[in-house]
Amino acid sequence: MKVLISGASVAGPALAYWLGRYGHEVTVVELAPALRQGGYAVDFRGSANKVVLERMGVLEDLRARQTGGTAMRFVDSADRQLLRLPPEFAGGELEVLRSDLTQVLYEHSRSAAEYRFGDSIASLEQHGGGVDVTFESGAASTYDLVFGADGMYSVVRRLVFGGGLVTHGGYYIAGWDLPNSFGIERDGLMYNVPGRLASVGMDHRDPAKAGTMFVFASPELTYDRRNPQQQKDILRSTYAGIGWKVPALLDGLDDCTDLYFDSISRVDVDRWSDGRVALVGDAGYGATVGGMGTGTAIVAAYVLAGELEAAGGSYAAAFAAYESQLRKPVRACQSGGGRTGKFLAPKTRFGIAARNRLLGTPFLLNQMLRVGEKVSSDFVIRDYEVAAQRQ
């Protein structure tokens, strides 16, 4: 079939790889002019992630690029340690930079798909013979199927499923790069005041560089997602008057050209498909951070393409099987994202102290480390190629 995928981050290239492998004619359209760079490190946990990465042939490539994780060291205003969490707490079993993951997925899928950068879907209309798509560039074509793999603010979801499907989680997250003038080595340093976190860690590629992560509690804000100056003003206002390294970290905003700023939110969609259109990854069930979204997207792309293969191209049956199989474990992963802001930036001094005390207990820390493995075990990974050979 002739298929269109919107989005070239994680879910899109992973889906393109499998659909191309099964013989479909695949086009991937991406708004950005090239593969996106930057972004935080992402991690994989549990057997399901490992199985799919192995079957894609990318596991060893990713292991060659793994960061090794970064320990999280919570400190007071004098840099005295209050709590240290080991690298595997945030980094899982395998952690890589998002840009490295995107590059690897692109390299493994580009022979199976046509990538069209610097364009986006402007409109689409379904009918009995396919989906008519018009692009922002003015080009137009008809596809048998369209997949939205274009993130939390998915164009495909908006056009087909409507708006109002992103739920604000009560927190915002931001990050930017700056020179490592703080003497940061392996551990990332985390500093809290009620409702706010400021942190800085060494760049995994270049020790002379550092990266920040700021998380703060806030009602939903009105701002322009394409106006970084407005976002910088929000950060300066929110963190005004806080000590530690915060003033110097905020000074790094002056020369910042790659600011990441977003709400900690989740996508809630009643169904993941409508006719010939289906959502995969963050577009259908995203959680900004802490929801195991990267591993989920990889597994979901594998299952979606596999179910389409197993159904012999019957997309309605395939989409129903895809959602039936994944909705429960995906929702379990998403629920973790709802706790991330509260964990990183508790709203009271008591909450900060309680987190530090509880996670300083080895038993409780080990229990939390097992959560990702437990959730991952809920994913059932079929061998679709074997199943297809038996038909």
Tab-separated table of C-alpha atoms in Angstrom:
chain	number	residue	atom	x	y	z
A	1	MET	CA	0.000	0.000	0.000
A	2	LYS	CA	0.964	3.620	-0.444
A	3	VAL	CA	1.267	5.124	3.034
A	4	LEU	CA	2.158	8.500	4.536
A	5	ILE	CA	3.745	9.002	7.944
A	6	SER	CA	3.783	12.456	9.528
A	7	GLY	CA	6.794	12.916	11.817
A	8	ALA	CA	10.467	11.878	11.662
A	9	SER	CA	11.470	11.709	15.316
A	10	VAL	CA	11.119	8.221	16.864
A	11	ALA	CA	7.768	6.588	16.120
A	12	GLY	CA	7.770	7.756	12.483
A	13	PRO	CA	11.114	6.277	11.381
A	14	ALA	CA	10.469	3.102	13.403
A	15	LEU	CA	7.117	2.636	11.671
A	16	ALA	CA	8.677	3.471	8.290
A	17	TYR	CA	11.280	0.757	8.836
A	18	TRP	CA	8.709	-1.968	9.462
A	19	LEU	CA	6.221	-0.886	6.803
A	20	GLY	CA	9.011	-0.699	4.242
A	21	ARG	CA	10.253	-4.114	5.293
A	22	TYR	CA	6.766	-5.515	4.684
A	23	GLY	CA	6.774	-4.093	1.160
A	24	HIS	CA	4.679	-0.943	1.447
A	25	GLU	CA	5.476	2.308	-0.383
A	26	VAL	CA	6.306	4.717	2.459
A	27	THR	CA	6.684	8.497	2.568
A	28	VAL	CA	7.683	10.317	5.765
A	29	VAL	CA	6.960	14.045	5.944
A	30	GLU	CA	8.655	16.205	8.582
A	31	LEU	CA	8.100	19.887	9.289
A	32	ALA	CA	11.707	20.499	10.361
A	33	PRO	CA	14.206	21.156	7.548
A	34	ALA	CA	16.389	18.245	8.707
A	35	LEU	CA	16.568	15.662	11.468
A	36	ARG	CA	16.053	17.391	14.787
A	37	GLN	CA	19.109	17.780	16.991
A	38	GLY	CA	19.334	18.346	20.720
A	39	GLY	CA	16.859	17.103	23.289
A	40	TYR	CA	17.365	15.156	26.462
A	41	ALA	CA	18.678	11.630	26.740
A	42	VAL	CA	16.049	8.901	26.359
A	43	ASP	CA	16.074	5.435	27.866
A	44	PHE	CA	14.863	1.905	27.269
A	45	ARG	CA	13.731	-0.508	29.963
A	46	GLY	CA	12.556	-4.084	30.007
A	47	SER	CA	12.520	-7.079	27.709
A	48	ALA	CA	9.937	-5.760	25.227
A	49	ASN	CA	12.106	-2.791	24.243
A	50	LYS	CA	15.160	-5.022	23.859
A	51	VAL	CA	13.344	-7.575	21.686
A	52	VAL	CA	12.056	-4.967	19.241
A	53	LEU	CA	15.380	-3.113	19.026
A	54	GLU	CA	17.115	-6.432	18.300
A	55	ARG	CA	14.606	-7.331	15.583
A	56	MET	CA	15.149	-3.930	13.981
A	57	GLY	CA	18.904	-4.506	13.968
A	58	VAL	CA	19.601	-1.250	15.833
A	59	LEU	CA	20.428	-2.490	19.331
A	60	GLU	CA	24.186	-2.709	18.837
A	61	ASP	CA	24.278	0.692	17.116
A	62	LEU	CA	22.533	2.205	20.112
A	63	ARG	CA	24.785	0.439	22.593
A	64	ALA	CA	27.765	1.972	20.800
A	65	ARG	CA	26.228	5.404	21.450
A	66	GLN	CA	24.908	4.874	24.974
A	67	THR	CA	25.621	7.538	27.556
A	68	GLY	CA	25.982	5.189	30.501
A	69	GLY	CA	23.370	7.239	32.335
A	70	THR	CA	23.871	10.092	34.753
A	71	ALA	CA	23.522	9.928	38.502
A	72	MET	CA	21.159	12.513	40.015
A	73	ARG	CA	22.672	14.253	43.046
A	74	PHE	CA	20.264	16.498	44.945
A	75	VAL	CA	22.139	19.188	46.869
A	76	ASP	CA	21.507	22.159	49.142
A	77	SER	CA	22.555	25.728	48.427
A	78	ALA	CA	26.129	24.923	49.515
A	79	ASP	CA	26.308	21.835	47.231
A	80	ARG	CA	26.093	19.448	50.172
A	81	GLN	CA	24.580	16.147	49.061
A	82	LEU	CA	21.040	15.401	50.244
A	83	LEU	CA	20.273	12.419	48.003
A	84	ARG	CA	22.041	10.548	45.213
A	85	LEU	CA	20.167	8.389	42.723
A	86	PRO	CA	22.225	5.962	40.598
A	87	PRO	CA	22.563	6.335	36.809
A	88	GLU	CA	20.076	3.543	36.098
A	89	PHE	CA	17.315	5.407	37.950
A	90	ALA	CA	16.861	7.875	35.090
A	91	GLY	CA	18.867	6.056	32.422
A	92	GLY	CA	17.231	2.632	32.512
A	93	GLU	CA	19.065	-0.305	30.940
A	94	LEU	CA	20.108	1.664	27.863
A	95	GLU	CA	20.254	5.439	27.544
A	96	VAL	CA	21.125	7.415	24.407
A	97	LEU	CA	20.775	11.001	23.341
A	98	ARG	CA	17.517	11.584	21.486
A	99	SER	CA	19.411	13.001	18.510
A	100	ASP	CA	21.518	9.821	18.305
A	101	LEU	CA	18.405	7.637	18.434
A	102	THR	CA	16.744	9.669	15.678
A	103	GLN	CA	19.849	9.400	13.498
A	104	VAL	CA	20.107	5.628	13.947
A	105	LEU	CA	16.422	5.093	13.152
A	106	TYR	CA	16.715	7.314	10.090
A	107	GLU	CA	19.787	5.472	8.802
A	108	HIS	CA	18.033	2.117	9.169
A	109	SER	CA	14.786	3.246	7.539
A	110	ARG	CA	15.774	5.616	4.733
A	111	SER	CA	16.285	2.823	2.207
A	112	ALA	CA	12.706	1.711	2.873
A	113	ALA	CA	11.058	5.141	2.781
A	114	GLU	CA	11.157	8.523	1.077
A	115	TYR	CA	11.823	11.327	3.564
A	116	ARG	CA	10.402	14.755	2.774
A	117	PHE	CA	11.783	17.439	5.130
A	118	GLY	CA	10.575	21.023	5.486
A	119	ASP	CA	6.932	20.240	4.770
A	120	SER	CA	3.786	19.323	6.669
A	121	ILE	CA	0.218	18.192	6.138
A	122	ALA	CA	-2.181	21.086	5.571
A	123	SER	CA	-5.381	19.099	5.054
A	124	LEU	CA	-6.585	15.573	4.506
A	125	GLU	CA	-9.859	14.067	3.400
A	126	GLN	CA	-10.830	10.418	3.618
A	127	HIS	CA	-12.985	8.638	1.069
A	128	GLY	CA	-13.624	5.111	-0.104
A	129	GLY	CA	-10.513	4.977	-2.237
A	130	GLY	CA	-7.986	6.447	0.167
A	131	VAL	CA	-6.934	9.687	1.849
A	132	ASP	CA	-6.408	12.872	-0.182
A	133	VAL	CA	-3.592	14.877	1.387
A	134	THR	CA	-2.561	18.455	0.626
A	135	PHE	CA	0.763	19.643	1.986
A	136	GLU	CA	1.841	23.085	3.189
A	137	SER	CA	4.119	23.241	0.145
A	138	GLY	CA	1.094	22.957	-2.124
A	139	ALA	CA	1.859	19.425	-3.263
A	140	ALA	CA	-0.984	16.910	-3.111
A	141	SER	CA	-1.320	13.139	-3.306
A	142	THR	CA	-3.618	10.275	-2.368
A	143	TYR	CA	-2.566	7.553	0.078
A	144	ASP	CA	-4.098	4.285	1.178
A	145	LEU	CA	-3.262	4.994	4.829
A	146	VAL	CA	-1.983	7.971	6.856
A	147	PHE	CA	-0.192	7.665	10.205
A	148	GLY	CA	0.236	10.469	12.707
A	149	ALA	CA	3.623	10.060	14.400
A	150	ASP	CA	4.085	13.796	14.863
A	151	GLY	CA	4.264	14.169	18.616
A	152	MET	CA	2.244	15.673	21.437
A	153	TYR	CA	0.966	18.514	19.258
A	154	SER	CA	0.181	16.284	16.294
A	155	VAL	CA	-1.165	17.922	13.139
A	156	VAL	CA	-2.775	14.644	12.085
A	157	ARG	CA	-4.566	14.303	15.428
A	158	ARG	CA	-5.840	17.871	15.226
A	159	LEU	CA	-7.123	17.455	11.677
A	160	VAL	CA	-8.824	14.104	12.223
A	161	PHE	CA	-9.604	13.838	15.947
A	162	GLY	CA	-9.981	17.517	16.903
A	163	GLY	CA	-8.356	19.613	19.633
A	164	GLY	CA	-8.548	19.650	23.431
A	165	LEU	CA	-6.921	16.247	23.830
A	166	VAL	CA	-3.761	17.296	25.703
A	167	THR	CA	-4.156	17.372	29.504
A	168	HIS	CA	-1.903	19.738	31.460
A	169	GLY	CA	-0.101	17.994	34.325
A	170	GLY	CA	0.538	21.050	36.474
A	171	TYR	CA	4.232	21.475	35.639
A	172	TYR	CA	6.554	22.852	32.959
A	173	ILE	CA	9.993	21.639	31.903
A	174	ALA	CA	12.779	23.548	30.163
A	175	GLY	CA	16.372	22.990	29.180
A	176	TRP	CA	19.234	24.630	27.292
A	177	ASP	CA	22.952	24.191	26.664
A	178	LEU	CA	25.702	26.412	28.026
A	179	PRO	CA	29.455	26.277	28.783
A	180	ASN	CA	30.457	23.973	31.634
A	181	SER	CA	31.920	26.694	33.825
A	182	PHE	CA	30.602	25.002	36.975
A	183	GLY	CA	33.125	22.172	37.291
A	184	ILE	CA	30.408	19.584	36.691
A	185	GLU	CA	31.754	16.092	36.133
A	186	ARG	CA	29.760	12.862	35.993
A	187	ASP	CA	26.855	13.480	38.393
A	188	GLY	CA	24.118	15.924	37.522
A	189	LEU	CA	23.407	18.447	40.289
A	190	MET	CA	19.776	19.073	41.286
A	191	TYR	CA	18.591	21.921	43.501
A	192	ASN	CA	15.071	22.409	44.860
A	193	VAL	CA	12.959	25.094	46.399
A	194	PRO	CA	9.229	24.373	46.813
A	195	GLY	CA	7.637	23.853	43.417
A	196	ARG	CA	10.835	24.446	41.465
A	197	LEU	CA	13.851	22.428	40.362
A	198	ALA	CA	17.036	23.741	38.764
A	199	SER	CA	19.680	21.286	37.604
A	200	VAL	CA	22.836	21.147	35.516
A	201	GLY	CA	24.865	18.247	34.146
A	202	MET	CA	27.874	17.683	31.940
A	203	ASP	CA	27.363	17.129	28.211
A	204	HIS	CA	28.003	13.451	27.439
A	205	ARG	CA	29.873	14.286	24.238
A	206	ASP	CA	31.848	17.338	25.288
A	207	PRO	CA	32.860	17.873	28.942
A	208	ALA	CA	33.362	21.574	28.176
A	209	LYS	CA	29.613	21.890	27.693
A	210	ALA	CA	26.726	21.472	30.101
A	211	GLY	CA	22.960	21.187	29.900
A	212	THR	CA	20.224	22.336	32.234
A	213	MET	CA	16.861	20.954	33.276
A	214	PHE	CA	14.390	23.238	34.985
A	215	VAL	CA	11.010	21.970	36.227
A	216	PHE	CA	8.410	24.153	37.908
A	217	ALA	CA	4.827	23.879	39.107
A	218	SER	CA	2.366	26.181	37.367
A	219	PRO	CA	-1.201	26.381	36.143
A	220	GLU	CA	-1.467	26.188	32.385
A	221	LEU	CA	0.251	29.189	30.808
A	222	THR	CA	-0.645	31.108	27.684
A	223	TYR	CA	2.432	31.622	25.524
A	224	ASP	CA	3.619	31.306	21.957
A	225	ARG	CA	5.310	27.931	21.448
A	226	ARG	CA	7.354	29.485	18.625
A	227	ASN	CA	8.537	32.497	20.625
A	228	PRO	CA	11.652	31.524	22.633
A	229	GLN	CA	12.092	35.038	24.017
A	230	GLN	CA	8.690	34.831	25.666
A	231	GLN	CA	9.634	31.464	27.156
A	232	LYS	CA	12.936	32.857	28.451
A	233	ASP	CA	11.020	35.668	30.155
A	234	ILE	CA	8.771	33.113	31.875
A	235	LEU	CA	11.813	31.251	33.190
A	236	ARG	CA	13.530	34.384	34.467
A	237	SER	CA	10.375	35.511	36.223
A	238	THR	CA	9.663	32.095	37.748
A	239	TYR	CA	13.196	31.656	39.100
A	240	ALA	CA	13.877	35.256	40.152
A	241	GLY	CA	15.447	35.536	43.589
A	242	ILE	CA	16.572	31.915	43.865
A	243	GLY	CA	20.194	31.363	44.854
A	244	TRP	CA	22.556	28.431	44.288
A	245	LYS	CA	23.766	28.362	40.651
A	246	VAL	CA	20.417	29.559	39.312
A	247	PRO	CA	21.447	33.151	38.353
A	248	ALA	CA	24.445	31.847	36.357
A	249	LEU	CA	22.305	29.181	34.676
A	250	LEU	CA	19.710	31.786	33.712
A	251	ASP	CA	22.505	33.965	32.285
A	252	GLY	CA	23.072	31.116	29.826
A	253	LEU	CA	19.723	31.951	28.252
A	254	ASP	CA	21.247	35.073	26.714
A	255	ASP	CA	23.194	33.099	24.109
A	256	CYS	CA	20.832	30.144	23.940
A	257	THR	CA	19.488	29.262	20.488
A	258	ASP	CA	18.117	25.794	21.297
A	259	LEU	CA	15.760	26.362	24.226
A	260	TYR	CA	13.422	23.485	24.999
A	261	PHE	CA	10.277	24.594	26.816
A	262	ASP	CA	7.066	22.621	27.238
A	263	SER	CA	4.367	21.654	29.678
A	264	ILE	CA	4.435	18.268	31.353
A	265	SER	CA	1.250	16.916	29.820
A	266	ARG	CA	-0.369	13.790	28.461
A	267	VAL	CA	-2.438	12.971	25.399
A	268	ASP	CA	-5.829	11.354	26.035
A	269	VAL	CA	-7.555	10.045	22.923
A	270	ASP	CA	-10.590	7.756	23.109
A	271	ARG	CA	-9.489	5.836	20.026
A	272	TRP	CA	-6.228	5.646	18.141
A	273	SER	CA	-7.651	5.340	14.646
A	274	ASP	CA	-10.346	6.817	12.450
A	275	GLY	CA	-10.973	5.115	9.137
A	276	ARG	CA	-7.705	5.011	7.219
A	277	VAL	CA	-5.823	7.204	9.727
A	278	ALA	CA	-4.053	5.943	12.852
A	279	LEU	CA	-1.928	7.532	15.568
A	280	VAL	CA	1.300	6.079	16.951
A	281	GLY	CA	3.608	7.204	19.755
A	282	ASP	CA	3.196	10.579	21.448
A	283	ALA	CA	0.573	11.681	18.920
A	284	GLY	CA	-1.823	9.115	20.354
A	285	TYR	CA	-0.707	8.539	23.933
A	286	GLY	CA	2.191	10.801	24.790
A	287	ALA	CA	3.452	11.903	28.180
A	288	THR	CA	6.049	14.680	28.075
A	289	VAL	CA	8.538	13.086	30.451
A	290	GLY	CA	8.637	10.052	32.719
A	291	GLY	CA	6.028	8.055	30.801
A	292	MET	CA	8.456	5.666	29.062
A	293	GLY	CA	7.285	7.225	25.808
A	294	THR	CA	10.353	6.429	23.697
A	295	GLY	CA	10.325	2.710	24.369
A	296	THR	CA	6.560	2.647	23.986
A	297	ALA	CA	6.800	4.336	20.571
A	298	ILE	CA	9.332	1.769	19.349
A	299	VAL	CA	7.182	-1.160	20.488
A	300	ALA	CA	3.964	0.433	19.192
A	301	ALA	CA	5.416	1.013	15.715
A	302	TYR	CA	6.452	-2.639	15.580
A	303	VAL	CA	3.011	-3.838	16.675
A	304	LEU	CA	1.091	-1.490	14.368
A	305	ALA	CA	3.037	-2.543	11.266
A	306	GLY	CA	2.979	-6.178	12.340
A	307	GLU	CA	-0.772	-6.245	12.855
A	308	LEU	CA	-1.243	-4.698	9.418
A	309	GLU	CA	0.910	-7.477	7.971
A	310	ALA	CA	-0.891	-10.183	9.948
A	311	ALA	CA	-4.274	-8.852	8.796
A	312	GLY	CA	-3.240	-9.059	5.170
A	313	GLY	CA	-3.729	-5.336	4.663
A	314	SER	CA	-7.178	-5.182	6.306
A	315	TYR	CA	-6.481	-1.892	8.052
A	316	ALA	CA	-9.670	-1.805	10.142
A	317	ALA	CA	-8.889	-5.198	11.701
A	318	ALA	CA	-5.221	-4.275	12.116
A	319	PHE	CA	-5.938	-0.959	13.833
A	320	ALA	CA	-8.407	-2.643	16.208
A	321	ALA	CA	-5.877	-5.346	17.120
A	322	TYR	CA	-3.119	-2.770	17.590
A	323	GLU	CA	-5.178	-0.752	20.040
A	324	SER	CA	-6.614	-3.770	21.850
A	325	GLN	CA	-3.149	-5.173	22.445
A	326	LEU	CA	-1.444	-1.969	23.572
A	327	ARG	CA	-3.942	0.306	25.289
A	328	LYS	CA	-3.607	-1.190	28.783
A	329	PRO	CA	0.218	-1.288	28.993
A	330	VAL	CA	0.490	2.101	27.283
A	331	ARG	CA	-1.820	3.686	29.859
A	332	ALA	CA	0.277	2.128	32.616
A	333	CYS	CA	3.369	3.775	31.132
A	334	GLN	CA	1.590	7.117	30.806
A	335	SER	CA	0.647	7.124	34.472
A	336	GLY	CA	4.329	7.421	35.360
A	337	GLY	CA	4.483	10.748	33.562
A	338	GLY	CA	1.847	12.152	35.903
A	339	ARG	CA	4.196	11.674	38.852
A	340	THR	CA	7.341	13.137	37.297
A	341	GLY	CA	6.730	16.806	38.085
A	342	LYS	CA	5.757	16.037	41.676
A	343	PHE	CA	8.870	13.927	42.097
A	344	LEU	CA	11.318	16.428	40.615
A	345	ALA	CA	9.775	19.586	42.087
A	346	PRO	CA	7.649	18.858	45.187
A	347	LYS	CA	5.508	21.847	46.095
A	348	THR	CA	6.420	22.003	49.788
A	349	ARG	CA	9.573	21.778	51.878
A	350	PHE	CA	8.060	18.779	53.608
A	351	GLY	CA	7.549	17.090	50.224
A	352	ILE	CA	11.172	17.721	49.253
A	353	ALA	CA	12.434	16.298	52.551
A	354	ALA	CA	10.105	13.289	52.335
A	355	ARG	CA	11.292	12.428	48.812
A	356	ASN	CA	14.929	12.640	49.862
A	357	ARG	CA	14.324	10.521	52.937
A	358	LEU	CA	12.273	7.824	51.220
A	359	LEU	CA	14.552	7.403	48.214
A	360	GLY	CA	17.546	7.369	50.514
A	361	THR	CA	16.197	4.008	51.714
A	362	PRO	CA	17.775	1.224	49.606
A	363	PHE	CA	14.662	-0.978	49.677
A	364	LEU	CA	12.340	1.732	48.348
A	365	LEU	CA	14.877	2.801	45.748
A	366	ASN	CA	15.171	-0.780	44.469
A	367	GLN	CA	11.393	-1.065	44.275
A	368	MET	CA	11.193	2.041	42.097
A	369	LEU	CA	13.971	0.746	39.861
A	370	ARG	CA	11.858	-2.343	39.163
A	371	VAL	CA	8.798	-0.392	38.077
A	372	GLY	CA	9.936	0.021	34.478
A	373	GLU	CA	10.679	-3.684	34.105
A	374	LYS	CA	7.273	-4.577	35.552
A	375	VAL	CA	5.378	-2.257	33.208
A	376	SER	CA	7.375	-3.448	30.211
A	377	SER	CA	6.451	-7.062	30.966
A	378	ASP	CA	2.817	-6.215	30.142
A	379	PHE	CA	3.710	-5.791	26.442
A	380	VAL	CA	3.162	-8.975	24.420
A	381	ILE	CA	5.632	-9.151	21.533
A	382	ARG	CA	4.551	-11.377	18.651
A	383	ASP	CA	6.880	-12.484	15.886
A	384	TYR	CA	4.839	-11.140	12.973
A	385	GLU	CA	7.149	-12.395	10.257
A	386	VAL	CA	6.827	-15.958	11.541
A	387	ALA	CA	3.061	-15.530	11.814
A	388	ALA	CA	2.869	-14.263	8.225
A	389	GLN	CA	4.900	-17.234	6.958
A	390	ARG	CA	2.408	-19.620	8.576
A	391	GLN	CA	-0.591	-18.067	6.839
